[in-house]
Structure formats: structure tokens, C-alpha cells
CSV table of C-alpha atoms in Angstrom, one decimal:
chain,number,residue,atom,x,y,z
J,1,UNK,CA,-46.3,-14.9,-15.0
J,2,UNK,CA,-44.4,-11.6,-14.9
J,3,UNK,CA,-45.0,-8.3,-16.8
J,4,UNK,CA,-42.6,-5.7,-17.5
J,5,UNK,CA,-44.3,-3.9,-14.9
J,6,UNK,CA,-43.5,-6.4,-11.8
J,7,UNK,CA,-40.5,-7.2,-13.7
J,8,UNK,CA,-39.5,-3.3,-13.4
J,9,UNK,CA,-40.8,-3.0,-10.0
J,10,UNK,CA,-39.0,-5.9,-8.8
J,11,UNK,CA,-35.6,-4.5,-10.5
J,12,UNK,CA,-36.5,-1.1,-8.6
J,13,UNK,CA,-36.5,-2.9,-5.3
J,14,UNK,CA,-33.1,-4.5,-6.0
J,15,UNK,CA,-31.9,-1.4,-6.8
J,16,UNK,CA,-33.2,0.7,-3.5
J,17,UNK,CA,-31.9,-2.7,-1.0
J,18,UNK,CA,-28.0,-2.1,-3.1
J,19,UNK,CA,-28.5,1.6,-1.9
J,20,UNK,CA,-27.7,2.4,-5.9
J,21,UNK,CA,-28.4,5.8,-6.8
J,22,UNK,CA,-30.9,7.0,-9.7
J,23,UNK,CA,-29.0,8.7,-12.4
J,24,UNK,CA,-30.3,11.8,-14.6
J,25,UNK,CA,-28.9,11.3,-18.2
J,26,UNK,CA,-25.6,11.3,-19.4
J,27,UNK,CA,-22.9,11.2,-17.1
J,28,UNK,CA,-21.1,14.3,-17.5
J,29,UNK,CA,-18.4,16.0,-15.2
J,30,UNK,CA,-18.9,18.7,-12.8
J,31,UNK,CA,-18.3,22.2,-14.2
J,32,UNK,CA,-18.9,24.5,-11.6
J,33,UNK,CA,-22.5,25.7,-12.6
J,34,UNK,CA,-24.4,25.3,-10.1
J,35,UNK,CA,-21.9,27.7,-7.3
J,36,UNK,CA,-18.5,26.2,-7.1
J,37,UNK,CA,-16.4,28.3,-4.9
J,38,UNK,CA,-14.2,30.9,-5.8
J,39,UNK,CA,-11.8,31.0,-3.1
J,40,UNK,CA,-9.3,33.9,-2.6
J,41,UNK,CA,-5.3,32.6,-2.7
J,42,UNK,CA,-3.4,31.9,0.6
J,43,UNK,CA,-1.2,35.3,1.4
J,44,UNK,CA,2.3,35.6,-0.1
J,45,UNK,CA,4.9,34.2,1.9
J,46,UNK,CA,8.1,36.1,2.2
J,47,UNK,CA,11.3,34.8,2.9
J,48,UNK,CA,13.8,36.9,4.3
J,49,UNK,CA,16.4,34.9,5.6
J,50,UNK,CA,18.6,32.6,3.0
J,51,UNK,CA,18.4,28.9,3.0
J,52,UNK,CA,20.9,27.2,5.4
J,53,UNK,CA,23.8,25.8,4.1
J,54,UNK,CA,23.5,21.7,4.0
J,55,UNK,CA,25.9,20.0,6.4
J,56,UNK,CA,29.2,18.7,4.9
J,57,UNK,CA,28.8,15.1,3.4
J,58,UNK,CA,30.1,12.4,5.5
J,59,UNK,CA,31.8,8.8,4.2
J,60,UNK,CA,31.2,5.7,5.9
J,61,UNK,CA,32.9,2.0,5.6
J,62,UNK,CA,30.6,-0.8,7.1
J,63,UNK,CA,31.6,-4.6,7.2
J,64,UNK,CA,29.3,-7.2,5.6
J,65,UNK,CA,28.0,-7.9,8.9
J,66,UNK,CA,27.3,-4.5,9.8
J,67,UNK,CA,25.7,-4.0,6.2
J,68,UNK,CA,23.2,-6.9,7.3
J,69,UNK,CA,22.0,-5.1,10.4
J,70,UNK,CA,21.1,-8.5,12.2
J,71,UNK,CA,22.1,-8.8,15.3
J,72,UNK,CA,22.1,-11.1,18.2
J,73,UNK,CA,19.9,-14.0,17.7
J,74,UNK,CA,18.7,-12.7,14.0
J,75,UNK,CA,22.5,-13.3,13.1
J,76,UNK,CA,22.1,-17.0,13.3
J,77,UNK,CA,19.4,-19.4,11.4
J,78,UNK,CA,16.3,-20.3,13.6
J,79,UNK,CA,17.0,-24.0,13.2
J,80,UNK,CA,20.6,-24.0,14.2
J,81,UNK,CA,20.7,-23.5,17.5
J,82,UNK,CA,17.8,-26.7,17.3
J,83,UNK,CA,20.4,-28.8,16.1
J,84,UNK,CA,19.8,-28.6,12.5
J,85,UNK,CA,23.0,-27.2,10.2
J,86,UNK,CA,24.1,-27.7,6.7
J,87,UNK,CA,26.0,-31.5,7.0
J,88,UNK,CA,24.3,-34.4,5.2
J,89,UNK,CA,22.6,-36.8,7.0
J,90,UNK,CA,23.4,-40.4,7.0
J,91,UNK,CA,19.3,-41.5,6.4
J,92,UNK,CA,19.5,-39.2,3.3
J,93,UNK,CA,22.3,-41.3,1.3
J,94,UNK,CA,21.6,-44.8,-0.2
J,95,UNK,CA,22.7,-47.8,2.3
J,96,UNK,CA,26.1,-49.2,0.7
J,97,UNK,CA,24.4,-52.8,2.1
């Protein structure tokens, strides 16, 4: 038979195997009480040349094919160059018999 005291002991052994933490209360964010840092600011950067001027914009026409960007072997279906393609196959349509 167990009493709420195995019954708690047993739940506290669960709970140290899971590696679960004990909490205090509330959960409540930190707010810096207990010596958050005060760090200073990083120094002022100073720019003294102006920013470049962006290159001049460019226009480019591609083909379909080039808009792809297969090339080669990637061009072409895997099981064409097996001897698969896109024509019916006789086995497929209904004997005329």
C-alpha cells in the first residue's frame, strides 16, 4: 500500500532521474536584481569617407533553356536515355481481338 509519503518520495526520484529542476514559487522574469551588468556602449564610429556609388545596372536576356540552368545530362529525363519516352505502349491499349 502506498502513502503520500512513498508516493512523494517516489515522484521525487522520477523527478531527480529527468534531471528536472526544483522551482521557487512563481515563475517570474529576470529583472536584473540580483547584479545584471551595466556595460559601457561600443565607441562611436566615424565615417569619413562617403558611401560608394553602386555600379550601373545591367539588363540581361536568357533563353528558356538558359533560364532552366540544367545542363548536360540534367537536361534530359533519367529514364529516356533507358529507353522509356512519352509514346503509348501497345500492352497498355485494349486488344482489338
Amino acid at each position: 500500500m502506498e502513502t503520500s509519503k512513498t508516493k512523494s518520495l517516489v515522484q521525487l526520484r522520477c523527478i531527480d532521474a529527468l534531471d528536472i529542476k526544483m522551482a521557487s514559487g512563481l515563475f517570474h522574469k529576470k529583472d536584473g536584481y540580483f547584479g545584471r551588468k551595466i556595460r559601457p556602449l561600443p565607441p562611436v564610429r566615424v565615417l569619413d569617407e562617403p558611401a560608394k556609388e553602386p555600379p550601373p545596372k545591367q539588363q540581361f536576356t536568357l533563353t528558356k533553356d538558359q533560364l532552366s540552368g540544367l545542363f548536360g545530362h540534367a537536361k534530359v529525363h533519367n529514364l529516356l536515355p533507358s529507353g522509356y519516352s512519352t509514346r503509348d505502349y501497345d500492352y497498355y491499349k485494349p486488344s482489338k481481338d
